[in-house]
Amino acid sequence: MLIQKKNIIGMILCIMLFSASVPILMGVKSSPDSMFQGEDILTLTQANTNTPISASLAQKLNEQDFVVVASPEIHAFSYTINRRNKDYEPVIVRGVEPAIFLQIESARLLKGGYDGNFMLVGEGLSRRLGVQVGHNVTITGSTVPAILESTTTGIFSSSTSANDHILIPLDSARKFMGLSKDDVISIRVKTDNEQMLIDFLTDQEYSVVVSTKSGIPISVNENKTYEEKLAEELAIKWTDTAEFSASNQSFISTFIQRGAGTIGVVVLGFITLNALLTFIGITAILARAVIERRKDIGILAAIGADKKAIYLLLLKDLLIISIIASGIGVLLGFISAVIIQDLGIIVAFGIIIQPAIDLTLLIITFLVAILIGCTSGLMVSSIILATRPSKLMQDVEDVEEAFETETLSESIGV
């Protein structure tokens, strides 16, 4: 009764827009974590201001059998100039040991090299800024007043957010950030045995915070003065939860947890709003579809057909078109999200947002789309079946007026 091409196409368009937004918004939520951690990577940061983390620790970790690779890094939020439009662009600059960084990122060098005073630009950032090997790039400091001008020596490709970063030597990054010799902001570690890593740090009396894959930071050999603990407790009292205060994280852990948590609330709000708009759009499509079949429904009711039988008939059609429209719409939506990523349209934190596309999210989105379609259809069917058969067989204009201005508006609370 309701299975018509125009109804299915209309629902596909609504669901496609909803499905495209879900992986993109989830990608925004994971952006803080992707900057500093990554898949199967732990992050070590300093536990307090008295014990800065040293690059020498990374060297010792790379000598251990249980460590796959340990990358000492310095992160800086910076600005540079887009060669295409001559506008300022936010960018993340990372001081690294290039061979180790490319290994932990599973990245590969596309052009050029990294000997001496290198500057490597991620492939995504290279396309966005119009930067190639041999081009001069100027970046400005965000923590201390600093300007660094260097020549691009290579282009690299990574499947992570690093694809939009600029890589420079650790020594240059220290000057750029005002850090002391051998100091780094974090050490990212890929290990086969997380517990052996914790035990090694404990035995060697390194005072660090480990941001684990489970999302629960672990403080190792914490050694804070009474004044530092008092100041931290005061800050935590006003800014952080009880769970957060129990872990005594460093600023990287703070950024990852609090950043992801805050963004998560916004993302959830946008997803909910998109779901509501999709519901309204599908309701309008199905309302029109049911109204167009009003006479058929009215005739069935007039000759004595049970409302339950008519209801089940409509439900069957609703389920069929919801499954078809959801399957096609979700698939097209996820494909659209990938295309948007490739075009580099959505940029946040100086990086192109990478949609969170996986099988679990696809299935959940598909089921939610079916639920939205069936729910809106059942609401419309309930309204139409509550109408007298004689009224259903009136001219369509009369039915539409009654349906839209009285019953439907009351049902959706407008």
mmCIF file of N, CA, C and O in Angstrom, residues 183-248:
data_model
loop_
_atom_site.group_PDB
_atom_site.id
_atom_site.type_symbol
_atom_site.label_atom_id
_atom_site.label_comp_id
_atom_site.label_asym_id
_atom_site.label_seq_id
_atom_site.Cartn_x
_atom_site.Cartn_y
_atom_site.Cartn_z
ATOM 1 N N ASP A 183 64.336 17.973 27.317
ATOM 2 C CA ASP A 183 62.934 17.874 27.749
ATOM 3 C C ASP A 183 62.010 17.627 26.550
ATOM 4 O O ASP A 183 62.245 18.137 25.459
ATOM 5 N N VAL A 184 60.977 16.853 26.790
ATOM 6 C CA VAL A 184 59.915 16.660 25.805
ATOM 7 C C VAL A 184 58.579 16.772 26.516
ATOM 8 O O VAL A 184 58.507 16.731 27.749
ATOM 9 N N ILE A 185 57.515 16.913 25.752
ATOM 10 C CA ILE A 185 56.181 17.021 26.346
ATOM 11 C C ILE A 185 55.590 15.644 26.618
ATOM 12 O O ILE A 185 54.903 15.435 27.612
ATOM 13 N N SER A 186 55.852 14.698 25.734
ATOM 14 C CA SER A 186 55.292 13.363 25.930
ATOM 15 C C SER A 186 56.149 12.325 25.231
ATOM 16 O O SER A 186 56.975 12.652 24.359
ATOM 17 N N ILE A 187 55.971 11.078 25.642
ATOM 18 C CA ILE A 187 56.580 9.939 24.952
ATOM 19 C C ILE A 187 55.459 8.962 24.659
ATOM 20 O O ILE A 187 54.780 8.482 25.578
ATOM 21 N N ARG A 188 55.234 8.709 23.388
ATOM 22 C CA ARG A 188 54.212 7.731 23.010
ATOM 23 C C ARG A 188 54.882 6.375 22.841
ATOM 24 O O ARG A 188 55.933 6.273 22.211
ATOM 25 N N VAL A 189 54.251 5.357 23.401
ATOM 26 C CA VAL A 189 54.860 4.031 23.454
ATOM 27 C C VAL A 189 53.907 2.986 22.894
ATOM 28 O O VAL A 189 52.729 2.945 23.252
ATOM 29 N N LYS A 190 54.445 2.143 22.024
ATOM 30 C CA LYS A 190 53.709 0.967 21.567
ATOM 31 C C LYS A 190 54.394 -0.237 22.185
ATOM 32 O O LYS A 190 55.592 -0.462 21.966
ATOM 33 N N THR A 191 53.652 -0.985 22.998
ATOM 34 C CA THR A 191 54.244 -2.081 23.766
ATOM 35 C C THR A 191 53.431 -3.362 23.644
ATOM 36 O O THR A 191 52.210 -3.305 23.425
ATOM 37 N N ASP A 192 54.119 -4.488 23.815
ATOM 38 C CA ASP A 192 53.444 -5.789 23.815
ATOM 39 C C ASP A 192 52.912 -6.147 25.193
ATOM 40 O O ASP A 192 52.098 -7.057 25.326
ATOM 41 N N ASN A 193 53.420 -5.442 26.227
ATOM 42 C CA ASN A 193 53.036 -5.785 27.594
ATOM 43 C C ASN A 193 52.927 -4.503 28.417
ATOM 44 O O ASN A 193 53.940 -3.951 28.865
ATOM 45 N N GLU A 194 51.704 -4.047 28.612
ATOM 46 C CA GLU A 194 51.471 -2.796 29.343
ATOM 47 C C GLU A 194 51.965 -2.873 30.780
ATOM 48 O O GLU A 194 52.557 -1.931 31.301
ATOM 49 N N GLN A 195 51.747 -4.003 31.445
ATOM 50 C CA GLN A 195 52.136 -4.134 32.846
ATOM 51 C C GLN A 195 53.656 -4.102 33.013
ATOM 52 O O GLN A 195 54.173 -3.517 33.968
ATOM 53 N N MET A 196 54.389 -4.734 32.079
ATOM 54 C CA MET A 196 55.846 -4.702 32.156
ATOM 55 C C MET A 196 56.371 -3.286 31.993
ATOM 56 O O MET A 196 57.379 -2.905 32.616
ATOM 57 N N LEU A 197 55.701 -2.481 31.175
ATOM 58 C CA LEU A 197 56.074 -1.078 31.022
ATOM 59 C C LEU A 197 55.890 -0.336 32.338
ATOM 60 O O LEU A 197 56.785 0.408 32.767
ATOM 61 N N ILE A 198 54.749 -0.527 32.984
ATOM 62 C CA ILE A 198 54.483 0.128 34.278
ATOM 63 C C ILE A 198 55.512 -0.310 35.311
ATOM 64 O O ILE A 198 56.050 0.517 36.071
ATOM 65 N N ASP A 199 55.812 -1.614 35.354
ATOM 66 C CA ASP A 199 56.789 -2.133 36.321
ATOM 67 C C ASP A 199 58.177 -1.556 36.069
ATOM 68 O O ASP A 199 58.905 -1.215 37.013
ATOM 69 N N PHE A 200 58.562 -1.431 34.803
ATOM 70 C CA PHE A 200 59.874 -0.865 34.467
ATOM 71 C C PHE A 200 59.972 0.584 34.943
ATOM 72 O O PHE A 200 60.973 0.984 35.545
ATOM 73 N N LEU A 201 58.941 1.380 34.674
ATOM 74 C CA LEU A 201 58.943 2.779 35.103
ATOM 75 C C LEU A 201 58.997 2.894 36.616
ATOM 76 O O LEU A 201 59.675 3.776 37.161
ATOM 77 N N THR A 202 58.297 1.993 37.290
ATOM 78 C CA THR A 202 58.284 2.006 38.759
ATOM 79 C C THR A 202 59.653 1.637 39.320
ATOM 80 O O THR A 202 60.180 2.311 40.218
ATOM 81 N N ASP A 203 60.268 0.587 38.790
ATOM 82 C CA ASP A 203 61.571 0.125 39.282
ATOM 83 C C ASP A 203 62.663 1.151 39.022
ATOM 84 O O ASP A 203 63.581 1.325 39.836
ATOM 85 N N GLN A 204 62.581 1.841 37.881
ATOM 86 C CA GLN A 204 63.589 2.840 37.533
ATOM 87 C C GLN A 204 63.311 4.198 38.169
ATOM 88 O O GLN A 204 64.047 5.155 37.951
ATOM 89 N N GLU A 205 62.208 4.269 38.929
ATOM 90 C CA GLU A 205 61.831 5.463 39.683
ATOM 91 C C GLU A 205 61.580 6.683 38.786
ATOM 92 O O GLU A 205 61.919 7.821 39.125
ATOM 93 N N TYR A 206 60.990 6.425 37.622
ATOM 94 C CA TYR A 206 60.555 7.529 36.772
ATOM 95 C C TYR A 206 59.200 8.029 37.252
ATOM 96 O O TYR A 206 58.294 7.247 37.497
ATOM 97 N N SER A 207 59.084 9.343 37.412
ATOM 98 C CA SER A 207 57.825 9.936 37.854
ATOM 99 C C SER A 207 57.061 10.424 36.623
ATOM 100 O O SER A 207 57.387 11.473 36.050
ATOM 101 N N VAL A 208 56.085 9.625 36.195
ATOM 102 C CA VAL A 208 55.325 9.939 34.984
ATOM 103 C C VAL A 208 53.856 9.581 35.177
ATOM 104 O O VAL A 208 53.484 8.919 36.146
ATOM 105 N N VAL A 209 53.046 10.043 34.239
ATOM 106 C CA VAL A 209 51.652 9.630 34.157
ATOM 107 C C VAL A 209 51.477 8.871 32.855
ATOM 108 O O VAL A 209 51.911 9.326 31.796
ATOM 109 N N VAL A 210 50.869 7.695 32.930
ATOM 110 C CA VAL A 210 50.655 6.860 31.755
ATOM 111 C C VAL A 210 49.180 6.915 31.375
ATOM 112 O O VAL A 210 48.322 6.486 32.153
ATOM 113 N N SER A 211 48.885 7.465 30.205
ATOM 114 C CA SER A 211 47.509 7.456 29.690
ATOM 115 C C SER A 211 47.319 6.155 28.929
ATOM 116 O O SER A 211 47.873 5.967 27.848
ATOM 117 N N THR A 212 46.560 5.245 29.510
ATOM 118 C CA THR A 212 46.447 3.892 28.987
ATOM 119 C C THR A 212 45.372 3.785 27.911
ATOM 120 O O THR A 212 44.549 4.673 27.732
ATOM 121 N N LYS A 213 45.364 2.631 27.225
ATOM 122 C CA LYS A 213 44.376 2.384 26.178
ATOM 123 C C LYS A 213 42.969 2.277 26.743
ATOM 124 O O LYS A 213 41.988 2.508 26.049
ATOM 125 N N SER A 214 42.862 1.926 28.041
ATOM 126 C CA SER A 214 41.546 1.812 28.670
ATOM 127 C C SER A 214 40.955 3.170 29.019
ATOM 128 O O SER A 214 39.794 3.273 29.401
ATOM 129 N N GLY A 215 41.778 4.233 28.898
ATOM 130 C CA GLY A 215 41.297 5.570 29.213
ATOM 131 C C GLY A 215 41.483 5.960 30.671
ATOM 132 O O GLY A 215 41.105 7.052 31.083
ATOM 133 N N ILE A 216 42.081 5.067 31.464
ATOM 134 C CA ILE A 216 42.308 5.341 32.892
ATOM 135 C C ILE A 216 43.783 5.655 33.102
ATOM 136 O O ILE A 216 44.630 4.757 33.002
ATOM 137 N N PRO A 217 44.163 6.912 33.375
ATOM 138 C CA PRO A 217 45.568 7.266 33.578
ATOM 139 C C PRO A 217 46.130 6.639 34.849
ATOM 140 O O PRO A 217 45.432 6.479 35.848
ATOM 141 N N ILE A 218 47.412 6.294 34.806
ATOM 142 C CA ILE A 218 48.089 5.683 35.950
ATOM 143 C C ILE A 218 49.271 6.561 36.333
ATOM 144 O O ILE A 218 50.141 6.853 35.509
ATOM 145 N N SER A 219 49.317 7.002 37.587
ATOM 146 C CA SER A 219 50.444 7.786 38.094
ATOM 147 C C SER A 219 51.525 6.833 38.595
ATOM 148 O O SER A 219 51.250 5.922 39.366
ATOM 149 N N VAL A 220 52.771 7.062 38.156
ATOM 150 C CA VAL A 220 53.895 6.213 38.541
ATOM 151 C C VAL A 220 54.915 7.054 39.296
ATOM 152 O O VAL A 220 55.354 8.099 38.808
ATOM 153 N N ASN A 221 55.271 6.608 40.519
ATOM 154 C CA ASN A 221 56.274 7.288 41.347
ATOM 155 C C ASN A 221 55.971 8.775 41.509
ATOM 156 O O ASN A 221 56.834 9.632 41.335
ATOM 157 N N GLU A 222 54.728 9.065 41.818
ATOM 158 C CA GLU A 222 54.334 10.461 41.995
ATOM 159 C C GLU A 222 55.079 11.061 43.176
ATOM 160 O O GLU A 222 55.167 10.474 44.252
ATOM 161 N N ASN A 223 55.619 12.260 42.990
ATOM 162 C CA ASN A 223 56.402 12.896 44.054
ATOM 163 C C ASN A 223 56.103 14.388 44.070
ATOM 164 O O ASN A 223 56.880 15.211 43.591
ATOM 165 N N LYS A 224 54.956 14.738 44.646
ATOM 166 C CA LYS A 224 54.537 16.134 44.663
ATOM 167 C C LYS A 224 54.712 16.726 46.062
ATOM 168 O O LYS A 224 54.515 16.043 47.063
ATOM 169 N N THR A 225 55.073 18.016 46.085
ATOM 170 C CA THR A 225 55.176 18.710 47.358
ATOM 171 C C THR A 225 53.783 18.994 47.900
ATOM 172 O O THR A 225 52.779 18.902 47.181
ATOM 173 N N TYR A 226 53.742 19.364 49.174
ATOM 174 C CA TYR A 226 52.452 19.680 49.805
ATOM 175 C C TYR A 226 51.788 20.852 49.092
ATOM 176 O O TYR A 226 50.577 20.838 48.855
ATOM 177 N N GLU A 227 52.585 21.864 48.721
ATOM 178 C CA GLU A 227 52.026 23.039 48.041
ATOM 179 C C GLU A 227 51.450 22.667 46.674
ATOM 180 O O GLU A 227 50.387 23.156 46.277
ATOM 181 N N GLU A 228 52.146 21.783 45.945
ATOM 182 C CA GLU A 228 51.661 21.361 44.630
ATOM 183 C C GLU A 228 50.363 20.574 44.746
ATOM 184 O O GLU A 228 49.426 20.769 43.969
ATOM 185 N N LYS A 229 50.300 19.690 45.735
ATOM 186 C CA LYS A 229 49.076 18.907 45.929
ATOM 187 C C LYS A 229 47.915 19.813 46.322
ATOM 188 O O LYS A 229 46.784 19.622 45.886
ATOM 189 N N LEU A 230 48.196 20.820 47.176
ATOM 190 C CA LEU A 230 47.153 21.732 47.618
ATOM 191 C C LEU A 230 46.622 22.547 46.442
ATOM 192 O O LEU A 230 45.398 22.708 46.281
ATOM 193 N N ALA A 231 47.539 23.035 45.599
ATOM 194 C CA ALA A 231 47.124 23.808 44.430
ATOM 195 C C ALA A 231 46.328 22.941 43.460
ATOM 196 O O ALA A 231 45.328 23.378 42.879
ATOM 197 N N GLU A 232 46.773 21.700 43.277
ATOM 198 C CA GLU A 232 46.072 20.800 42.361
ATOM 199 C C GLU A 232 44.673 20.460 42.877
ATOM 200 O O GLU A 232 43.701 20.425 42.129
ATOM 201 N N GLU A 233 44.581 20.223 44.195
ATOM 202 C CA GLU A 233 43.278 19.906 44.783
ATOM 203 C C GLU A 233 42.318 21.078 44.620
ATOM 204 O O GLU A 233 41.122 20.888 44.383
ATOM 205 N N LEU A 234 42.846 22.307 44.751
ATOM 206 C CA LEU A 234 42.000 23.483 44.591
ATOM 207 C C LEU A 234 41.491 23.577 43.148
ATOM 208 O O LEU A 234 40.311 23.857 42.912
ATOM 209 N N ALA A 235 42.389 23.328 42.176
ATOM 210 C CA ALA A 235 41.984 23.368 40.775
ATOM 211 C C ALA A 235 40.974 22.281 40.464
ATOM 212 O O ALA A 235 39.979 22.496 39.770
ATOM 213 N N ILE A 236 41.233 21.091 40.999
ATOM 214 C CA ILE A 236 40.346 19.955 40.746
ATOM 215 C C ILE A 236 38.971 20.196 41.350
ATOM 216 O O ILE A 236 37.942 19.829 40.788
ATOM 217 N N LYS A 237 38.949 20.851 42.526
ATOM 218 C CA LYS A 237 37.683 21.107 43.218
ATOM 219 C C LYS A 237 36.719 21.890 42.343
ATOM 220 O O LYS A 237 35.508 21.636 42.334
ATOM 221 N N TRP A 238 37.261 22.794 41.542
ATOM 222 C CA TRP A 238 36.402 23.663 40.746
ATOM 223 C C TRP A 238 36.238 23.211 39.300
ATOM 224 O O TRP A 238 35.336 23.657 38.617
ATOM 225 N N THR A 239 37.141 22.349 38.839
ATOM 226 C CA THR A 239 37.099 22.022 37.406
ATOM 227 C C THR A 239 36.900 20.560 37.083
ATOM 228 O O THR A 239 36.557 20.236 35.949
ATOM 229 N N ASP A 240 37.111 19.649 38.035
ATOM 230 C CA ASP A 240 37.142 18.246 37.663
ATOM 231 C C ASP A 240 36.264 17.368 38.541
ATOM 232 O O ASP A 240 35.897 17.729 39.651
ATOM 233 N N THR A 241 35.940 16.187 38.027
ATOM 234 C CA THR A 241 35.100 15.242 38.745
ATOM 235 C C THR A 241 35.910 14.471 39.767
ATOM 236 O O THR A 241 37.145 14.481 39.752
ATOM 237 N N ALA A 242 35.212 13.739 40.634
ATOM 238 C CA ALA A 242 35.890 12.932 41.651
ATOM 239 C C ALA A 242 36.749 11.854 41.017
ATOM 240 O O ALA A 242 37.865 11.565 41.462
ATOM 241 N N GLU A 243 36.241 11.242 39.948
ATOM 242 C CA GLU A 243 37.003 10.191 39.270
ATOM 243 C C GLU A 243 38.297 10.758 38.687
ATOM 244 O O GLU A 243 39.358 10.146 38.748
ATOM 245 N N PHE A 244 38.189 11.976 38.170
ATOM 246 C CA PHE A 244 39.360 12.603 37.558
ATOM 247 C C PHE A 244 40.381 12.975 38.621
ATOM 248 O O PHE A 244 41.582 12.785 38.446
ATOM 249 N N SER A 245 39.918 13.489 39.759
ATOM 250 C CA SER A 245 40.832 13.932 40.803
ATOM 251 C C SER A 245 41.604 12.780 41.416
ATOM 252 O O SER A 245 42.720 12.950 41.899
ATOM 253 N N ALA A 246 41.029 11.580 41.381
ATOM 254 C CA ALA A 246 41.702 10.426 41.986
ATOM 255 C C ALA A 246 42.922 9.985 41.191
ATOM 256 O O ALA A 246 43.776 9.262 41.684
ATOM 257 N N SER A 247 43.037 10.418 39.948
ATOM 258 C CA SER A 247 44.098 9.898 39.089
ATOM 259 C C SER A 247 45.299 10.837 38.929
ATOM 260 O O SER A 247 46.344 10.416 38.459
ATOM 261 N N ASN A 248 45.147 12.129 39.316
ATOM 262 C CA ASN A 248 46.262 13.074 39.269
ATOM 263 C C ASN A 248 46.962 13.122 37.910
ATOM 264 O O ASN A 248 48.163 12.921 37.803
#
